[in-house]
Tab-separated table of C-alpha atoms in Angstrom:
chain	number	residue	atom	x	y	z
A	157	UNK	CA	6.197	-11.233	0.910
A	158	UNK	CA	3.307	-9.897	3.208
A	159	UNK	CA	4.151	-6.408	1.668
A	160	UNK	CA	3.178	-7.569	-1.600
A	161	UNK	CA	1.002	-10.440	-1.795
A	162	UNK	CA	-1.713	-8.637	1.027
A	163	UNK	CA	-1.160	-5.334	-0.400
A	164	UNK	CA	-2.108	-6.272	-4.389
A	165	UNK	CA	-3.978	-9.680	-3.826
A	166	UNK	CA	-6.038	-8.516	-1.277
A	167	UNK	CA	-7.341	-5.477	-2.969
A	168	UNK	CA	-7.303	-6.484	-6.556
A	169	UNK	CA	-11.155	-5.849	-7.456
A	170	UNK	CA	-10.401	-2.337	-5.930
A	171	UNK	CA	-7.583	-2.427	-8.342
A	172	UNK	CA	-8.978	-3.049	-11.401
A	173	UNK	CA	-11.855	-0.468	-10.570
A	174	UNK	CA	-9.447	1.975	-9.905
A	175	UNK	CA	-7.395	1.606	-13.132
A	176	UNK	CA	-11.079	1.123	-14.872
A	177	UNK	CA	-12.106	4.426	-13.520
A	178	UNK	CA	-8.785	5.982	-14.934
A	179	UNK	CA	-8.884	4.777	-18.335
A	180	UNK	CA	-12.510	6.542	-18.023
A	181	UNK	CA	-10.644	9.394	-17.185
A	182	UNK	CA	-12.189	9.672	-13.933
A	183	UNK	CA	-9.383	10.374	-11.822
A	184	UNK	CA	-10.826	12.143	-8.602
A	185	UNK	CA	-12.426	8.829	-8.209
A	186	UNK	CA	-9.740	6.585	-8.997
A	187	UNK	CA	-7.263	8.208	-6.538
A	188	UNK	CA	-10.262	7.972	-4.185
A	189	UNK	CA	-10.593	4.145	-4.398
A	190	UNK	CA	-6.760	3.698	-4.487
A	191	UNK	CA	-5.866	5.336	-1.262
A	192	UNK	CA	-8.923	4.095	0.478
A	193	UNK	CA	-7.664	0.668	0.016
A	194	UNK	CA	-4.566	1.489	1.427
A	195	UNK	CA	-6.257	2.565	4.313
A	196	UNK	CA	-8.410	-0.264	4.624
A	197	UNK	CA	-5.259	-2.387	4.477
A	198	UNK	CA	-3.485	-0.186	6.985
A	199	UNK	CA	-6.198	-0.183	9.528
A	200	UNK	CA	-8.373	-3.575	9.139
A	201	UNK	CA	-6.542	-5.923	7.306
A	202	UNK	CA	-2.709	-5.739	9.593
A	203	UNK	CA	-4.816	-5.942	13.007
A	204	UNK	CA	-7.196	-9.037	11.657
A	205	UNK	CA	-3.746	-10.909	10.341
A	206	UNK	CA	-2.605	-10.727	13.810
A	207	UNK	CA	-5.714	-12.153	15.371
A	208	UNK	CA	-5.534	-14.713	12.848
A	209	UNK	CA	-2.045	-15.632	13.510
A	210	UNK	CA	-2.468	-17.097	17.254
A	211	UNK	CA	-4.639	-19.811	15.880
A	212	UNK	CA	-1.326	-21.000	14.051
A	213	UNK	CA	2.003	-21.452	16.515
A	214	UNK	CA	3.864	-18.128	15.449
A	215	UNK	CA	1.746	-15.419	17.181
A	216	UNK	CA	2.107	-11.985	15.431
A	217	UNK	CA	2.138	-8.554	17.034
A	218	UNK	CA	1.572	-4.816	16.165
A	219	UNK	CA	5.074	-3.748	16.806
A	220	UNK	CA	6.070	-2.110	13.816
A	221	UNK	CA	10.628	-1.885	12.952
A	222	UNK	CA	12.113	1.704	12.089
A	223	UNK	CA	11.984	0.815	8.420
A	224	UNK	CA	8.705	-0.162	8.562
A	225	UNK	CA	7.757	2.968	10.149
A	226	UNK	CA	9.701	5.375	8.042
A	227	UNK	CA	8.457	3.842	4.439
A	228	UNK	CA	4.861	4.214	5.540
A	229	UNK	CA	5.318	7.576	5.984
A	230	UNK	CA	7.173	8.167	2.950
A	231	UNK	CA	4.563	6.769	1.072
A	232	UNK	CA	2.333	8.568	2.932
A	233	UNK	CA	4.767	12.326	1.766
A	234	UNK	CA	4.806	11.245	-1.524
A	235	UNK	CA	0.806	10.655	-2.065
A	236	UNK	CA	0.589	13.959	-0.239
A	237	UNK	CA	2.336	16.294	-3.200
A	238	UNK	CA	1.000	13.813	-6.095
A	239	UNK	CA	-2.953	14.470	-4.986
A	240	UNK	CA	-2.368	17.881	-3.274
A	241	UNK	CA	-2.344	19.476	-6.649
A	242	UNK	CA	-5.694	18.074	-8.046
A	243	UNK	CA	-4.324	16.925	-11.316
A	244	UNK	CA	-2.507	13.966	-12.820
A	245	UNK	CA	0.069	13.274	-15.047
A	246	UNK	CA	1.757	10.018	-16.290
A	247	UNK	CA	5.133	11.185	-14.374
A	248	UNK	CA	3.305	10.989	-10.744
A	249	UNK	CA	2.147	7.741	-11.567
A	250	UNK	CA	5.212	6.660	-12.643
A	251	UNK	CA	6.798	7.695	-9.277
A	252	UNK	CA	4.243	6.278	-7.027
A	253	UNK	CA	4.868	2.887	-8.867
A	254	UNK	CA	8.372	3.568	-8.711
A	255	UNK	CA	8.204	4.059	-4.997
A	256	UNK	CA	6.633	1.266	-4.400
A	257	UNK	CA	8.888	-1.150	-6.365
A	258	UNK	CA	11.979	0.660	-4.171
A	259	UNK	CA	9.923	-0.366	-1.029
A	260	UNK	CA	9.231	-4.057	-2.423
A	261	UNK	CA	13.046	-4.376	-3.342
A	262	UNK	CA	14.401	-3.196	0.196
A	263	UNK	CA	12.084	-5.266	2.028
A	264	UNK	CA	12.961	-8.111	0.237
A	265	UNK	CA	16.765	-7.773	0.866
A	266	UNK	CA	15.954	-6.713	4.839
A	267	UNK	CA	17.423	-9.383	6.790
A	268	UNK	CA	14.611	-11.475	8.453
């Protein structure tokens, strides 16, 4: 659920500028905002959810599973070759959204 809900809610006004700047056909801008909010999730939002979590009684912690581990960086691959190349084409966004629904659907059936 965290995968999800923190990754889309969180960020949806950089969402919908994003998409806004695409339809504009601004793309070196859109990709801009879209992987800067993936790093702003990645490095502000994971650590502040922990903090937060010791004021209820499951305490969280930074310690991250295999799986975990190995999608970030596969997401991480994958925006590599779509951006590397400076241009964009329906296909690559079709794959990163693609990639992320293959994420969403494994996490969800990860035992808990």
């Amino acid at each position: 659920m965290g995968v999800i809900v923190v990754a889309v809610v969180g960020n949806a006004a950089e969402h919908s500028t994003a998409i806004l700047m695409a339809v504009k056909n601004r793309m070196d801008l859109s990709v801009n905002i879209a992987i800067g909010s993936s790093v702003q999730i990645a490095l502000f939002v994971a650590p502040i959810l922990v903090f937060m979590s010791y004021a209820f009684e499951r305490p969280m912690d930074l310690r991250f599973t295999s799986f975990e581990v190995i999608s970030v960086a596969i997401a991480v691959a994958i925006t590599s070759l779509v951006t590397q190349d400076g241009e964009s084409k329906w296909m690559e966004g079709v794959l990163l959204l693609a990639l992320y629904a293959i994420i969403a659907i494994v996490f969800y059936h990860l035992p808990a």
